[in-house]
Coordinates of C-alpha atoms in Angstrom, one line a residue:
M214 CA 69.4 -54.9 269.5
R215 CA 66.8 -52.5 271.7
P216 CA 69.0 -49.6 270.8
V217 CA 68.2 -50.4 267.2
I218 CA 64.8 -51.1 267.5
A219 CA 64.0 -48.0 270.0
S220 CA 66.0 -46.0 266.8
V221 CA 64.2 -47.3 264.1
A222 CA 60.7 -46.3 266.0
R223 CA 62.1 -42.9 266.5
E224 CA 62.7 -42.4 262.7
Q225 CA 59.3 -43.6 262.0
S226 CA 57.7 -42.0 264.5
E227 CA 59.4 -38.2 263.5
I228 CA 58.9 -39.5 259.9
L229 CA 55.1 -39.7 260.6
M230 CA 55.2 -36.5 262.7
M231 CA 56.8 -34.4 259.7
E232 CA 54.3 -36.0 257.0
G233 CA 51.7 -35.2 259.0
I234 CA 52.7 -31.3 259.6
R235 CA 53.1 -31.4 255.5
Y236 CA 49.8 -32.8 255.6
M237 CA 47.7 -30.2 257.6
K238 CA 49.7 -27.5 255.9
E239 CA 48.5 -28.4 252.4
I240 CA 44.8 -29.2 253.6
I241 CA 44.6 -25.5 255.1
Y242 CA 46.4 -24.0 252.0
L243 CA 43.6 -26.1 250.3
V244 CA 40.7 -24.5 252.2
W245 CA 41.8 -21.0 251.6
I246 CA 41.8 -21.5 247.9
V247 CA 38.5 -22.8 247.9
F248 CA 37.0 -20.0 250.5
S249 CA 38.9 -17.1 249.0
L250 CA 37.7 -17.7 245.6
A251 CA 34.3 -18.4 247.3
M252 CA 35.1 -14.6 248.8
C253 CA 35.9 -13.0 245.7
S254 CA 32.6 -14.1 243.5
G255 CA 31.2 -10.7 243.9
I256 CA 33.8 -9.1 241.8
A257 CA 32.0 -10.7 239.1
V258 CA 28.7 -10.4 240.3
E259 CA 28.4 -6.9 241.3
H260 CA 29.1 -5.4 237.6
P261 CA 25.9 -7.4 235.7
V262 CA 23.8 -6.1 238.8
M263 CA 24.8 -2.8 238.8
E264 CA 24.3 -2.1 234.9
R265 CA 20.7 -3.4 235.3
E266 CA 20.3 -1.2 238.3
G267 CA 21.8 1.8 236.4
G268 CA 20.1 1.1 232.8
M269 CA 23.8 1.1 231.6
R270 CA 23.4 -1.1 228.5
Y271 CA 20.5 1.4 226.7
Y272 CA 23.5 4.4 227.6
L273 CA 25.8 1.8 225.7
N274 CA 23.6 1.3 222.9
V275 CA 23.4 4.9 222.2
L276 CA 27.2 4.7 221.8
G277 CA 27.1 1.9 219.9
V278 CA 28.1 -0.4 222.0
G279 CA 26.7 -3.8 221.8
Q280 CA 25.6 -6.4 224.5
G281 CA 28.3 -8.7 222.9
A282 CA 30.8 -6.0 223.2
Y283 CA 29.5 -5.3 226.9
W284 CA 29.6 -8.8 228.4
L285 CA 33.1 -9.8 226.4
G286 CA 34.5 -6.8 228.1
N287 CA 33.4 -7.8 231.3
F288 CA 34.3 -11.3 230.7
L289 CA 37.8 -10.3 229.8
F290 CA 38.1 -7.8 232.7
D291 CA 37.0 -10.4 235.3
I292 CA 39.0 -13.1 233.7
A293 CA 42.3 -11.1 233.7
L294 CA 41.7 -10.4 237.8
F295 CA 41.0 -13.9 238.1
A296 CA 44.2 -15.1 236.7
F297 CA 46.2 -12.4 238.6
Q298 CA 44.8 -14.2 241.5
A299 CA 45.3 -17.8 240.4
A300 CA 49.0 -17.3 239.2
I301 CA 49.9 -16.1 243.3
M302 CA 47.8 -19.5 244.2
V303 CA 50.3 -21.6 241.9
A304 CA 53.3 -19.5 242.8
L305 CA 53.1 -19.7 246.2
V306 CA 53.4 -23.6 246.4
Y307 CA 57.0 -23.3 245.9
P308 CA 57.8 -20.7 248.8
L309 CA 55.4 -22.6 251.2
N310 CA 57.3 -25.6 250.1
L311 CA 53.7 -27.7 249.3
S312 CA 55.2 -30.7 247.7
S313 CA 51.8 -32.5 246.9
Y314 CA 51.2 -29.3 244.6
Q315 CA 54.5 -28.8 243.6
E316 CA 54.4 -32.5 241.9
S317 CA 50.9 -31.9 240.5
I318 CA 51.9 -27.9 239.6
Y319 CA 50.6 -28.4 235.4
D320 CA 47.5 -30.2 236.7
F321 CA 47.1 -27.1 239.4
A322 CA 47.6 -24.8 237.0
A323 CA 45.3 -26.3 234.0
L324 CA 42.4 -26.8 236.9
M325 CA 42.6 -22.9 237.7
A326 CA 42.8 -22.4 234.0
L327 CA 39.3 -24.5 233.4
F328 CA 37.6 -22.9 236.9
G329 CA 38.3 -19.0 235.9
P330 CA 36.2 -19.2 232.9
A331 CA 33.4 -21.9 234.7
H332 CA 33.4 -19.6 237.6
T333 CA 32.6 -16.3 235.8
L334 CA 30.1 -17.2 233.7
F335 CA 28.3 -19.1 236.7
S336 CA 28.7 -15.9 238.4
Y337 CA 27.1 -13.5 235.8
M338 CA 24.0 -16.3 235.8
I339 CA 24.2 -16.0 239.5
S340 CA 23.8 -12.4 239.0
F341 CA 20.3 -12.2 237.5
A342 CA 18.8 -13.6 241.2
F343 CA 20.0 -9.8 242.6
T344 CA 18.4 -6.8 241.7
N345 CA 20.8 -4.6 244.3
P346 CA 24.3 -4.6 243.8
Q347 CA 25.3 -4.1 247.3
T348 CA 22.8 -7.2 248.4
A349 CA 24.9 -9.0 245.6
L350 CA 28.5 -8.0 246.7
K351 CA 27.3 -8.9 250.5
F352 CA 25.5 -12.3 250.0
I353 CA 27.0 -14.4 246.9
S354 CA 29.4 -15.6 248.8
L355 CA 26.8 -17.1 251.2
V356 CA 25.4 -18.3 248.2
Y357 CA 28.4 -20.1 246.6
M358 CA 28.9 -21.9 250.0
I359 CA 25.3 -22.8 250.5
A360 CA 25.4 -24.1 246.7
G361 CA 28.6 -25.4 246.3
F362 CA 29.2 -27.2 249.7
I363 CA 26.6 -27.4 252.0
L364 CA 23.6 -28.2 249.3
P365 CA 26.2 -31.1 247.6
F366 CA 26.5 -32.4 250.8
V367 CA 22.4 -32.8 251.6
L368 CA 22.2 -34.0 248.1
K369 CA 24.5 -36.7 248.9
L370 CA 23.1 -37.7 252.2
I371 CA 19.8 -38.2 250.5
S372 CA 21.1 -40.0 247.4
F373 CA 22.6 -42.4 250.4
G374 CA 19.6 -43.1 252.2
I375 CA 17.5 -44.0 248.8
D376 CA 20.3 -46.0 247.0
R377 CA 23.1 -46.1 249.2
C378 CA 25.2 -43.7 246.6
E379 CA 24.9 -46.6 243.8
G380 CA 22.0 -45.7 241.7
P381 CA 20.2 -43.2 239.7
V382 CA 19.3 -40.4 242.5
Y383 CA 23.2 -40.4 243.1
V384 CA 24.5 -40.0 239.6
T385 CA 21.7 -37.1 239.5
T386 CA 22.8 -35.4 242.5
Q387 CA 26.5 -35.8 241.7
M388 CA 25.7 -34.5 238.3
F389 CA 23.7 -31.6 239.9
A390 CA 26.9 -30.7 242.1
Q391 CA 29.6 -30.9 239.6
A392 CA 27.6 -28.3 237.6
I393 CA 28.7 -25.8 239.9
P394 CA 32.5 -25.0 239.6
L395 CA 34.2 -25.4 243.6
Q396 CA 32.8 -28.9 243.4
P397 CA 34.7 -30.1 240.5
M398 CA 37.9 -27.7 241.7
T399 CA 38.0 -28.7 245.0
H400 CA 37.6 -32.1 243.9
G401 CA 40.8 -31.5 241.7
L402 CA 42.9 -30.4 244.5
I403 CA 41.6 -33.0 247.1
D404 CA 43.0 -35.2 244.4
M405 CA 46.6 -33.7 244.1
L406 CA 46.7 -33.7 248.1
T407 CA 45.6 -37.8 248.1
R408 CA 48.6 -38.3 245.0
G409 CA 51.1 -36.6 247.2
H410 CA 50.7 -38.6 250.1
L411 CA 49.9 -42.1 248.2
G412 CA 53.0 -43.4 248.8
F413 CA 53.3 -42.8 252.4
F414 CA 49.8 -44.3 253.1
Q415 CA 50.4 -47.4 251.6
E416 CA 54.0 -47.4 253.3
Q417 CA 52.1 -46.9 256.6
A418 CA 49.5 -49.3 256.1
N419 CA 52.2 -52.1 255.4
V420 CA 53.8 -51.5 258.4

């Protein structure tokens, strides 16, 4: 009887270890996606700042290119760059054997497709805070880290102290945080990760 119990315990221990390793791999992948997108944000910010600094808009007007055409061209170019990056991120879940993301691959692709335009437009809005393209390229990642993670965390702490994250203060701070594209995208990835391991967590809770 004891050898059987020991064998079952050893098997459960091995399953737990393998699940833990897979969970950590998927968390690392999530962090890599978020930081990569934040670090690459300068690409979308640099061109508008450069255009304002050099007065390119006036030269384009002389050539007959209006503001609408200029911004549409910029937007399509930035979206094309993001689509290439996003396609690599989605495709990598298969060679890396990240099963939680594989199970939600359509949700993953849809999340990235929605994030791209929102992130690009948000970058254009932030670009008006800079006057030098080199400064924008250097500090935009820091701006995203502060606006996308540090500030929402501080706001959540404030709302917890005021209404225990249950009242209007919490709702207001969450509405503000969710307006920053990195926040809902990160929450979506976390949701996929949680769903991928939900059955295992429930099984362990019932043991």
